[in-house]
Amino acid sequence: MASKLLRNNVHRILGLVPTNPNPNFLLKRLIVLSCQSLSARPYSGVAQPVPIDLSLPEKPPIDGGTRIDQKNLKKDSTSSLNEAELAKFASIAETWWDAEGPFKPLHVMNPTRLTFIRSTLCRHFRKDPYCTRPLEGLKIVDVGCGGGLLSEPLARMGATVTGVDAVEKNIKIARLHADLDPLTSAIKYRCTTAEKLVEERKEFDAVISLEVIEHVANPAEFCKSLAALTVSDGATVISTINRSMRSYATAIIAAEYLLHWLPKGTHQWSSFLTPEELVLILQRASITAQEMAGFAYNPLTGQWSLSDDIGVNFIAFGTKNQ
Ligand SMILES: C[S@@+](CC[C@H](N)C(=O)[O-])C[C@H]1O[C@@H](n2cnc3c(N)ncnc32)[C@H](O)[C@@H]1O
Ligand SMILES: [Mg+2]
C-alpha cells in the first residue's frame, strides 16, 4: 500500500510537477530541460576577460521602419527609437506589475539581476553591499525602465533614481506604482530617450539599461548615448540576449512559441548581440567592460541564478574611461 502510494506520487515528491499538474506541464519542463544547457557552471564572481575580435564588422543598424507616430512620444532626438518595437511594449503596458503576465520573466529574473548590479556597483563605488541602503549617494538612470521593475528596488537600495522610457504609457504605470510606496515615490520618471538626456547634458554615476538594447534601432549609437550619460569612471550596466543557436532555441522557440512565457514576436533573433559585439561597441563608446555574467534557468525550481555561461541571457558591467 505504502509502496504503491510512493510509486504513484514519486514525480510529485521529486518536485517535477505541482500538486494539480496541467496536462502540458511535464512536456513543458522537458522542453526547457532539453533546451537548457545542464552543464551551466555557477557564477564564479570573477571578472571574465571577454575575447574581443577587433576584425568584427560593425553590426549594421537595424531598420525599424518609420519612427513611432504617437502624439505622446517625444519625437526629437530619436536615433534609438524603433517604432515596431515600441508598439509591442505599448500594447501590453497595463500588465507591467502582473507577476504572472507577459513580463513574468523579468519579475522572476529581477532578484538575480539585482544581485549582479548590487555587487558590481558596491565593489566599484566602494560601498557595503550588506547594509540596508547599499546604493545610497549614487545617482542612477534606468534607461528603458518600462513599468519600473528595476527602478523601484534600486530606489529601495538608496539610489537617487531617474527612470526613462520612450513609451508614455509605461511611464504612467511606473509613476502610479512607485507612488504607492514612500520608499519609491521619489523616483523621477520621464518619457524620453537616452539621446535626449545627453542633449540636456545630464550625467549619472551609473547608467543601467536592462533588456532594452535588443529593441533599439541602432545599438552602437545607443551605447554612445549611455556612455555620454555616464560620469568619468562611472558605471554602465547592460543586459540582453546573446545571438547564439541556443538563444534561438530557448529565448524564441521555447519562450515564445512552446511555453508562451512571452508574446510571440517579442524578440527578433537578428537583433541580439553577442557578448563580443557588445564589448566592442561599448569599447568604441569609451566604456570598458569589466565583468560579465550569464543567467541560468533551473527548470526544476523555476528560478534564475548567475552563471559563467553567457550563451543566452547575459549582463555586463563596464566603466567609463577616464
Ligand atoms: C523588455 S523592456 C525592459 C524593461 C526594463 N528595463 C526591465 O528590464 O524591467 C524594454 C523597454 O525598453 C523601452 N524602450 C525600447 N526602446 C527604447 C528607446 N530607444 N529608448 C527608451 N526606451 C526604449 C520599451 O518601451 C520597454 O519598456
Ligand atoms: Mg527583450
mmCIF file of C-alpha atoms and ligand atoms in Angstrom:
data_model
loop_
_atom_site.group_PDB
_atom_site.id
_atom_site.type_symbol
_atom_site.label_atom_id
_atom_site.label_comp_id
_atom_site.label_asym_id
_atom_site.label_seq_id
_atom_site.Cartn_x
_atom_site.Cartn_y
_atom_site.Cartn_z
ATOM 1 C CA MET A 1 0.000 0.000 0.000
ATOM 2 C CA ALA A 2 2.752 2.419 1.070
ATOM 3 C CA SER A 3 4.955 1.453 -1.866
ATOM 4 C CA LYS A 4 2.043 1.911 -4.293
ATOM 5 C CA LEU A 5 1.381 5.387 -2.855
ATOM 6 C CA LEU A 6 5.057 6.198 -3.207
ATOM 7 C CA ARG A 7 5.204 4.891 -6.793
ATOM 8 C CA ASN A 8 2.134 6.916 -7.831
ATOM 9 C CA ASN A 9 3.434 10.097 -6.261
ATOM 10 C CA VAL A 10 7.150 9.856 -6.901
ATOM 11 C CA HIS A 11 7.008 12.625 -9.525
ATOM 12 C CA ARG A 12 5.347 14.960 -7.002
ATOM 13 C CA ILE A 13 7.802 14.099 -4.263
ATOM 14 C CA LEU A 14 10.662 14.904 -6.638
ATOM 15 C CA GLY A 15 9.030 18.258 -7.335
ATOM 16 C CA LEU A 16 8.689 17.564 -11.038
ATOM 17 C CA VAL A 17 5.025 18.531 -11.177
ATOM 18 C CA PRO A 18 2.791 20.635 -8.976
ATOM 19 C CA THR A 19 0.031 19.044 -6.900
ATOM 20 C CA ASN A 20 -2.501 19.883 -9.634
ATOM 21 C CA PRO A 21 -0.497 19.391 -12.816
ATOM 22 C CA ASN A 22 -1.933 20.746 -16.040
ATOM 23 C CA PRO A 23 -1.644 18.283 -18.932
ATOM 24 C CA ASN A 24 1.210 20.168 -20.637
ATOM 25 C CA PHE A 25 3.298 20.637 -17.528
ATOM 26 C CA LEU A 26 5.700 17.724 -17.910
ATOM 27 C CA LEU A 27 6.068 18.351 -21.628
ATOM 28 C CA LYS A 28 6.984 21.992 -20.937
ATOM 29 C CA ARG A 29 9.558 21.033 -18.308
ATOM 30 C CA LEU A 30 11.049 18.545 -20.754
ATOM 31 C CA ILE A 31 11.269 21.206 -23.451
ATOM 32 C CA VAL A 32 13.087 23.589 -21.122
ATOM 33 C CA LEU A 33 15.337 20.818 -19.883
ATOM 34 C CA SER A 34 16.300 19.838 -23.400
ATOM 35 C CA CYS A 35 16.924 23.452 -24.442
ATOM 36 C CA GLN A 36 18.814 24.468 -21.338
ATOM 37 C CA SER A 37 22.471 23.669 -21.003
ATOM 38 C CA LEU A 38 22.596 21.453 -17.927
ATOM 39 C CA SER A 39 26.321 21.973 -17.721
ATOM 40 C CA ALA A 40 25.967 25.686 -16.841
ATOM 41 C CA ARG A 41 28.584 26.456 -14.231
ATOM 42 C CA PRO A 42 27.628 28.643 -11.273
ATOM 43 C CA TYR A 43 28.893 32.213 -11.433
ATOM 44 C CA SER A 44 32.426 32.380 -10.159
ATOM 45 C CA GLY A 45 32.114 36.061 -9.311
ATOM 46 C CA VAL A 46 35.399 36.719 -11.023
ATOM 47 C CA ALA A 47 35.761 39.297 -13.782
ATOM 48 C CA GLN A 48 35.854 37.400 -17.050
ATOM 49 C CA PRO A 49 38.145 38.502 -19.801
ATOM 50 C CA VAL A 50 35.944 38.537 -22.879
ATOM 51 C CA PRO A 51 37.788 37.860 -26.124
ATOM 52 C CA ILE A 52 37.429 40.806 -28.455
ATOM 53 C CA ASP A 53 37.617 40.158 -32.166
ATOM 54 C CA LEU A 54 38.663 43.536 -33.472
ATOM 55 C CA SER A 55 38.136 42.403 -37.044
ATOM 56 C CA LEU A 56 34.411 42.009 -36.344
ATOM 57 C CA PRO A 57 32.407 44.089 -38.800
ATOM 58 C CA GLU A 58 30.186 46.660 -37.128
ATOM 59 C CA LYS A 59 26.632 45.354 -36.931
ATOM 60 C CA PRO A 60 24.520 47.332 -39.381
ATOM 61 C CA PRO A 61 21.795 49.433 -37.804
ATOM 62 C CA ILE A 62 18.557 47.517 -37.636
ATOM 63 C CA ASP A 63 15.964 49.269 -39.715
ATOM 64 C CA GLY A 64 12.869 49.510 -37.603
ATOM 65 C CA GLY A 65 10.940 51.451 -40.221
ATOM 66 C CA THR A 66 9.496 54.862 -39.595
ATOM 67 C CA ARG A 67 9.599 56.316 -36.112
ATOM 68 C CA ILE A 68 6.648 55.702 -33.875
ATOM 69 C CA ASP A 69 3.955 58.234 -34.571
ATOM 70 C CA GLN A 70 2.362 58.709 -31.190
ATOM 71 C CA LYS A 71 1.479 62.171 -30.044
ATOM 72 C CA ASN A 72 2.577 61.148 -26.558
ATOM 73 C CA LEU A 73 6.088 60.200 -27.660
ATOM 74 C CA LYS A 74 8.757 62.878 -27.660
ATOM 75 C CA LYS A 75 9.984 62.732 -31.263
ATOM 76 C CA ASP A 76 13.030 64.956 -31.134
ATOM 77 C CA SER A 77 16.321 63.092 -30.973
ATOM 78 C CA THR A 78 15.015 59.685 -31.923
ATOM 79 C CA SER A 79 18.043 57.749 -33.136
ATOM 80 C CA SER A 80 17.431 54.783 -30.816
ATOM 81 C CA LEU A 81 13.698 54.522 -31.411
ATOM 82 C CA ASN A 82 12.299 51.539 -33.274
ATOM 83 C CA GLU A 83 8.614 52.088 -33.962
ATOM 84 C CA ALA A 84 7.642 48.437 -34.264
ATOM 85 C CA GLU A 85 9.390 47.507 -31.019
ATOM 86 C CA LEU A 86 7.848 50.364 -29.048
ATOM 87 C CA ALA A 87 4.364 49.478 -30.293
ATOM 88 C CA LYS A 88 4.760 45.974 -28.808
ATOM 89 C CA PHE A 89 5.532 47.396 -25.359
ATOM 90 C CA ALA A 90 2.764 49.998 -25.567
ATOM 91 C CA SER A 91 0.196 47.280 -26.295
ATOM 92 C CA ILE A 92 0.889 45.418 -23.034
ATOM 93 C CA ALA A 93 1.795 48.361 -20.785
ATOM 94 C CA GLU A 94 -1.040 47.677 -18.303
ATOM 95 C CA THR A 95 0.492 44.321 -17.436
ATOM 96 C CA TRP A 96 3.885 45.521 -16.121
ATOM 97 C CA TRP A 97 3.127 44.662 -12.498
ATOM 98 C CA ASP A 98 1.214 41.453 -13.180
ATOM 99 C CA ALA A 99 3.772 38.943 -11.922
ATOM 100 C CA GLU A 100 2.038 36.195 -13.936
ATOM 101 C CA GLY A 101 1.616 38.281 -17.112
ATOM 102 C CA PRO A 102 3.794 38.854 -20.191
ATOM 103 C CA PHE A 103 6.552 40.406 -18.068
ATOM 104 C CA LYS A 104 6.751 37.381 -15.750
ATOM 105 C CA PRO A 105 10.276 36.508 -16.978
ATOM 106 C CA LEU A 106 11.518 39.963 -15.886
ATOM 107 C CA HIS A 107 9.809 39.615 -12.485
ATOM 108 C CA VAL A 108 11.402 36.207 -11.978
ATOM 109 C CA MET A 109 14.865 37.361 -13.129
ATOM 110 C CA ASN A 110 14.789 40.563 -11.070
ATOM 111 C CA PRO A 111 16.400 39.275 -7.843
ATOM 112 C CA THR A 112 19.249 37.705 -9.838
ATOM 113 C CA ARG A 113 19.991 40.778 -11.926
ATOM 114 C CA LEU A 114 19.802 42.946 -8.781
ATOM 115 C CA THR A 115 22.395 40.692 -7.137
ATOM 116 C CA PHE A 116 24.790 41.386 -10.013
ATOM 117 C CA ILE A 117 24.066 45.133 -10.024
ATOM 118 C CA ARG A 118 24.417 45.483 -6.262
ATOM 119 C CA SER A 119 27.671 43.568 -6.090
ATOM 120 C CA THR A 120 29.340 45.253 -9.095
ATOM 121 C CA LEU A 121 28.233 48.782 -8.151
ATOM 122 C CA CYS A 122 29.174 48.335 -4.489
ATOM 123 C CA ARG A 123 32.585 46.991 -5.438
ATOM 124 C CA HIS A 124 33.215 49.808 -7.903
ATOM 125 C CA PHE A 125 31.910 52.641 -5.717
ATOM 126 C CA ARG A 126 33.361 51.097 -2.529
ATOM 127 C CA LYS A 127 30.064 50.628 -0.747
ATOM 128 C CA ASP A 128 28.925 47.977 1.684
ATOM 129 C CA PRO A 129 26.651 45.555 -0.195
ATOM 130 C CA TYR A 130 25.286 44.172 3.088
ATOM 131 C CA CYS A 131 23.898 47.409 4.538
ATOM 132 C CA THR A 132 20.216 48.292 4.156
ATOM 133 C CA ARG A 133 20.813 51.102 1.628
ATOM 134 C CA PRO A 134 23.927 49.984 -0.267
ATOM 135 C CA LEU A 135 23.384 52.365 -3.193
ATOM 136 C CA GLU A 136 22.897 55.471 -1.022
ATOM 137 C CA GLY A 137 24.529 58.509 -2.617
ATOM 138 C CA LEU A 138 24.516 57.128 -6.164
ATOM 139 C CA LYS A 139 22.651 58.889 -8.968
ATOM 140 C CA ILE A 140 21.336 56.203 -11.318
ATOM 141 C CA VAL A 141 19.368 56.334 -14.561
ATOM 142 C CA ASP A 142 17.349 53.291 -15.657
ATOM 143 C CA VAL A 143 17.090 53.644 -19.452
ATOM 144 C CA GLY A 144 14.069 51.817 -20.907
ATOM 145 C CA CYS A 145 12.629 51.418 -17.417
ATOM 146 C CA GLY A 146 9.264 50.077 -18.571
ATOM 147 C CA GLY A 147 6.909 49.917 -15.595
ATOM 148 C CA GLY A 148 9.759 50.436 -13.121
ATOM 149 C CA LEU A 149 10.518 46.813 -12.165
ATOM 150 C CA LEU A 150 14.186 47.693 -11.708
ATOM 151 C CA SER A 151 13.899 51.389 -10.762
ATOM 152 C CA GLU A 152 11.911 50.569 -7.637
ATOM 153 C CA PRO A 153 14.363 48.142 -5.981
ATOM 154 C CA LEU A 154 17.231 50.479 -6.916
ATOM 155 C CA ALA A 155 15.443 53.282 -5.064
ATOM 156 C CA ARG A 156 14.815 50.968 -2.099
ATOM 157 C CA MET A 157 18.547 50.290 -2.014
ATOM 158 C CA GLY A 158 19.067 54.030 -1.502
ATOM 159 C CA ALA A 159 19.913 55.250 -5.010
ATOM 160 C CA THR A 160 18.553 58.500 -6.425
ATOM 161 C CA VAL A 161 16.786 57.064 -9.443
ATOM 162 C CA THR A 162 15.599 58.515 -12.730
ATOM 163 C CA GLY A 163 13.637 56.109 -14.932
ATOM 164 C CA VAL A 164 13.147 56.934 -18.610
ATOM 165 C CA ASP A 165 11.198 55.116 -21.275
ATOM 166 C CA ALA A 166 10.136 56.007 -24.811
ATOM 167 C CA VAL A 167 6.569 54.789 -24.204
ATOM 168 C CA GLU A 168 4.379 57.248 -22.324
ATOM 169 C CA LYS A 169 2.015 54.517 -21.093
ATOM 170 C CA ASN A 170 4.928 52.731 -19.393
ATOM 171 C CA ILE A 171 5.922 55.909 -17.596
ATOM 172 C CA LYS A 172 2.350 56.468 -16.392
ATOM 173 C CA ILE A 173 2.161 52.933 -14.984
ATOM 174 C CA ALA A 174 5.616 53.290 -13.402
ATOM 175 C CA ARG A 175 4.612 56.597 -11.764
ATOM 176 C CA LEU A 176 1.349 55.210 -10.384
ATOM 177 C CA HIS A 177 3.073 52.152 -8.966
ATOM 178 C CA ALA A 178 6.027 53.996 -7.437
ATOM 179 C CA ASP A 179 3.669 56.432 -5.720
ATOM 180 C CA LEU A 180 2.158 53.549 -3.748
ATOM 181 C CA ASP A 181 5.249 53.362 -1.534
ATOM 182 C CA PRO A 182 7.063 56.277 0.153
ATOM 183 C CA LEU A 183 10.374 54.472 -0.465
ATOM 184 C CA THR A 184 9.880 54.648 -4.235
ATOM 185 C CA SER A 185 7.807 57.800 -4.639
ATOM 186 C CA ALA A 186 10.947 59.930 -5.043
ATOM 187 C CA ILE A 187 11.841 58.194 -8.337
ATOM 188 C CA LYS A 188 11.781 60.661 -11.220
ATOM 189 C CA TYR A 189 10.090 59.145 -14.268
ATOM 190 C CA ARG A 190 10.202 60.748 -17.702
ATOM 191 C CA CYS A 191 9.014 59.752 -21.134
ATOM 192 C CA THR A 192 12.191 60.407 -23.069
ATOM 193 C CA THR A 193 15.257 58.751 -24.543
ATOM 194 C CA ALA A 194 18.924 58.452 -23.640
ATOM 195 C CA GLU A 195 19.826 60.719 -26.594
ATOM 196 C CA LYS A 196 17.516 63.431 -25.319
ATOM 197 C CA LEU A 197 19.104 63.264 -21.850
ATOM 198 C CA VAL A 198 22.521 63.621 -23.495
ATOM 199 C CA GLU A 199 21.328 66.779 -25.262
ATOM 200 C CA GLU A 200 20.241 68.067 -21.861
ATOM 201 C CA ARG A 201 23.781 67.306 -20.595
ATOM 202 C CA LYS A 202 22.531 65.016 -17.838
ATOM 203 C CA GLU A 203 25.092 62.774 -16.131
ATOM 204 C CA PHE A 204 24.775 59.863 -13.724
ATOM 205 C CA ASP A 205 27.099 57.784 -11.554
ATOM 206 C CA ALA A 206 25.574 54.659 -13.043
ATOM 207 C CA VAL A 207 23.612 54.125 -16.252
ATOM 208 C CA ILE A 208 21.614 50.905 -16.359
ATOM 209 C CA SER A 209 19.698 49.550 -19.309
ATOM 210 C CA LEU A 210 18.345 46.037 -18.962
ATOM 211 C CA GLU A 211 16.734 44.109 -21.817
ATOM 212 C CA VAL A 212 16.497 47.230 -23.981
ATOM 213 C CA ILE A 213 19.419 47.200 -26.436
ATOM 214 C CA GLU A 214 17.880 44.362 -28.477
ATOM 215 C CA HIS A 215 14.858 46.604 -29.066
ATOM 216 C CA VAL A 216 16.607 49.816 -30.196
ATOM 217 C CA ALA A 217 17.181 50.965 -33.759
ATOM 218 C CA ASN A 218 20.941 51.374 -33.539
ATOM 219 C CA PRO A 219 22.751 49.565 -30.686
ATOM 220 C CA ALA A 220 26.109 51.287 -31.296
ATOM 221 C CA GLU A 221 24.574 54.787 -31.197
ATOM 222 C CA PHE A 222 22.529 53.750 -28.164
ATOM 223 C CA CYS A 223 25.717 52.712 -26.330
ATOM 224 C CA LYS A 224 27.322 56.034 -27.227
ATOM 225 C CA SER A 225 24.393 57.798 -25.570
ATOM 226 C CA LEU A 226 24.626 55.570 -22.485
ATOM 227 C CA ALA A 227 28.345 56.345 -22.299
ATOM 228 C CA ALA A 228 27.751 60.080 -22.641
ATOM 229 C CA LEU A 229 25.325 59.900 -19.712
ATOM 230 C CA THR A 230 27.909 58.159 -17.522
ATOM 231 C CA VAL A 231 30.303 60.313 -15.472
ATOM 232 C CA SER A 232 34.014 59.713 -15.926
ATOM 233 C CA ASP A 233 34.859 56.451 -14.114
ATOM 234 C CA GLY A 234 31.144 55.876 -13.611
ATOM 235 C CA ALA A 235 29.397 52.562 -14.319
ATOM 236 C CA THR A 236 27.283 51.256 -17.181
ATOM 237 C CA VAL A 237 25.286 48.031 -16.849
ATOM 238 C CA ILE A 238 23.564 46.386 -19.801
ATOM 239 C CA SER A 239 21.721 43.093 -20.052
ATOM 240 C CA THR A 240 20.496 41.428 -23.206
ATOM 241 C CA ILE A 241 20.329 38.114 -25.095
ATOM 242 C CA ASN A 242 23.215 36.502 -26.959
ATOM 243 C CA ARG A 243 22.751 35.875 -30.689
ATOM 244 C CA SER A 244 23.502 32.154 -30.402
ATOM 245 C CA MET A 245 21.840 28.978 -31.621
ATOM 246 C CA ARG A 246 20.841 28.250 -28.031
ATOM 247 C CA SER A 247 19.121 31.614 -27.683
ATOM 248 C CA TYR A 248 17.121 30.859 -30.839
ATOM 249 C CA ALA A 249 16.005 27.562 -29.299
ATOM 250 C CA THR A 250 15.307 28.891 -25.794
ATOM 251 C CA ALA A 251 14.562 32.628 -25.902
ATOM 252 C CA ILE A 252 12.468 32.455 -29.085
ATOM 253 C CA ILE A 253 11.188 28.955 -29.928
ATOM 254 C CA ALA A 254 10.714 27.743 -26.347
ATOM 255 C CA ALA A 255 9.863 31.020 -24.538
ATOM 256 C CA GLU A 256 7.547 32.470 -27.206
ATOM 257 C CA TYR A 257 6.102 29.524 -29.130
ATOM 258 C CA LEU A 258 6.163 26.477 -26.826
ATOM 259 C CA LEU A 259 5.948 27.831 -23.287
ATOM 260 C CA HIS A 260 4.185 31.130 -24.066
ATOM 261 C CA TRP A 261 6.270 32.949 -21.469
ATOM 262 C CA LEU A 262 6.487 35.931 -23.828
ATOM 263 C CA PRO A 263 4.094 37.123 -26.533
ATOM 264 C CA LYS A 264 5.022 35.721 -29.963
ATOM 265 C CA GLY A 265 7.280 38.102 -31.857
ATOM 266 C CA THR A 266 8.699 39.748 -28.707
ATOM 267 C CA HIS A 267 12.240 39.211 -29.930
ATOM 268 C CA GLN A 268 13.968 39.293 -33.313
ATOM 269 C CA TRP A 269 16.920 36.908 -33.177
ATOM 270 C CA SER A 270 18.896 39.053 -35.642
ATOM 271 C CA SER A 271 18.676 41.991 -33.223
ATOM 272 C CA PHE A 272 20.532 40.146 -30.483
ATOM 273 C CA LEU A 273 24.187 40.994 -29.847
ATOM 274 C CA THR A 274 26.903 38.532 -28.963
ATOM 275 C CA PRO A 275 28.908 39.389 -25.825
ATOM 276 C CA GLU A 276 31.916 40.124 -28.053
ATOM 277 C CA GLU A 277 29.881 42.585 -30.143
ATOM 278 C CA LEU A 278 28.568 44.296 -27.014
ATOM 279 C CA VAL A 279 32.074 44.595 -25.563
ATOM 280 C CA LEU A 280 33.295 46.039 -28.850
ATOM 281 C CA ILE A 281 30.580 48.669 -29.238
ATOM 282 C CA LEU A 282 30.983 49.616 -25.580
ATOM 283 C CA GLN A 283 34.719 49.932 -26.115
ATOM 284 C CA ARG A 284 34.119 52.211 -29.093
ATOM 285 C CA ALA A 285 31.876 54.296 -26.827
ATOM 286 C CA SER A 286 34.645 54.625 -24.172
ATOM 287 C CA ILE A 287 33.172 52.045 -21.815
ATOM 288 C CA THR A 288 35.483 49.226 -20.768
ATOM 289 C CA ALA A 289 33.636 46.010 -19.956
ATOM 290 C CA GLN A 290 34.917 44.811 -16.588
ATOM 291 C CA GLU A 291 32.674 41.927 -15.721
ATOM 292 C CA MET A 292 30.074 39.754 -17.350
ATOM 293 C CA ALA A 293 27.716 37.070 -16.061
ATOM 294 C CA GLY A 294 25.140 34.806 -17.589
ATOM 295 C CA PHE A 295 21.708 33.967 -16.240
ATOM 296 C CA ALA A 296 20.996 30.280 -15.853
ATOM 297 C CA TYR A 297 17.446 28.994 -15.577
ATOM 298 C CA ASN A 298 16.742 25.972 -13.422
ATOM 299 C CA PRO A 299 13.660 24.301 -14.917
ATOM 300 C CA LEU A 300 13.058 22.271 -11.774
ATOM 301 C CA THR A 301 12.819 25.241 -9.408
ATOM 302 C CA GLY A 302 11.755 27.867 -11.936
ATOM 303 C CA GLN A 303 14.490 30.132 -10.549
ATOM 304 C CA TRP A 304 17.335 32.017 -12.237
ATOM 305 C CA SER A 305 20.868 32.313 -10.924
ATOM 306 C CA LEU A 306 24.104 33.970 -12.006
ATOM 307 C CA SER A 307 26.328 31.743 -14.071
ATOM 308 C CA ASP A 308 29.550 31.841 -16.064
ATOM 309 C CA ASP A 309 27.511 30.635 -19.040
ATOM 310 C CA ILE A 310 26.840 33.700 -21.216
ATOM 311 C CA GLY A 311 25.384 31.619 -24.055
ATOM 312 C CA VAL A 312 21.836 33.011 -23.778
ATOM 313 C CA ASN A 313 20.903 35.758 -21.263
ATOM 314 C CA PHE A 314 23.805 37.849 -20.034
ATOM 315 C CA ILE A 315 24.622 41.057 -18.170
ATOM 316 C CA ALA A 316 27.696 43.261 -18.495
ATOM 317 C CA PHE A 317 29.204 45.814 -16.141
ATOM 318 C CA GLY A 318 31.586 48.400 -17.562
ATOM 319 C CA THR A 319 33.268 51.614 -16.502
ATOM 320 C CA LYS A 320 33.612 54.859 -18.404
ATOM 321 C CA ASN A 321 37.204 55.534 -19.397
ATOM 322 C CA GLN A 322 38.733 58.480 -17.551
HETATM 323 C C1 LIG B 1 11.976 44.447 -22.274
HETATM 324 S S1 LIG B 1 11.558 46.003 -21.652
HETATM 325 C C2 LIG B 1 12.674 46.153 -20.309
HETATM 326 C C3 LIG B 1 12.138 46.991 -19.184
HETATM 327 C C4 LIG B 1 13.081 47.181 -18.002
HETATM 328 N N1 LIG B 1 14.376 47.672 -18.425
HETATM 329 C C5 LIG B 1 13.248 45.895 -17.252
HETATM 330 O O1 LIG B 1 14.189 45.152 -17.574
HETATM 331 O O2 LIG B 1 12.453 45.599 -16.368
HETATM 332 C C6 LIG B 1 12.217 47.164 -22.833
HETATM 333 C C7 LIG B 1 11.782 48.597 -22.548
HETATM 334 O O3 LIG B 1 12.595 49.482 -23.323
HETATM 335 C C8 LIG B 1 11.782 50.519 -23.814
HETATM 336 N N2 LIG B 1 12.485 51.060 -24.989
HETATM 337 C C9 LIG B 1 12.698 50.465 -26.173
HETATM 338 N N3 LIG B 1 13.427 51.254 -26.981
HETATM 339 C C10 LIG B 1 13.717 52.364 -26.257
HETATM 340 C C11 LIG B 1 14.468 53.537 -26.526
HETATM 341 N N4 LIG B 1 15.061 53.699 -27.700
HETATM 342 N N5 LIG B 1 14.562 54.480 -25.564
HETATM 343 C C12 LIG B 1 13.947 54.301 -24.370
HETATM 344 N N6 LIG B 1 13.214 53.214 -24.061
HETATM 345 C C13 LIG B 1 13.106 52.252 -25.000
HETATM 346 C C14 LIG B 1 10.460 49.862 -24.107
HETATM 347 O O4 LIG B 1 9.413 50.785 -24.157
HETATM 348 C C15 LIG B 1 10.353 48.903 -22.929
HETATM 349 O O5 LIG B 1 9.703 49.500 -21.840
HETATM 350 MG MG MG B 2 13.996 41.832 -24.729
#
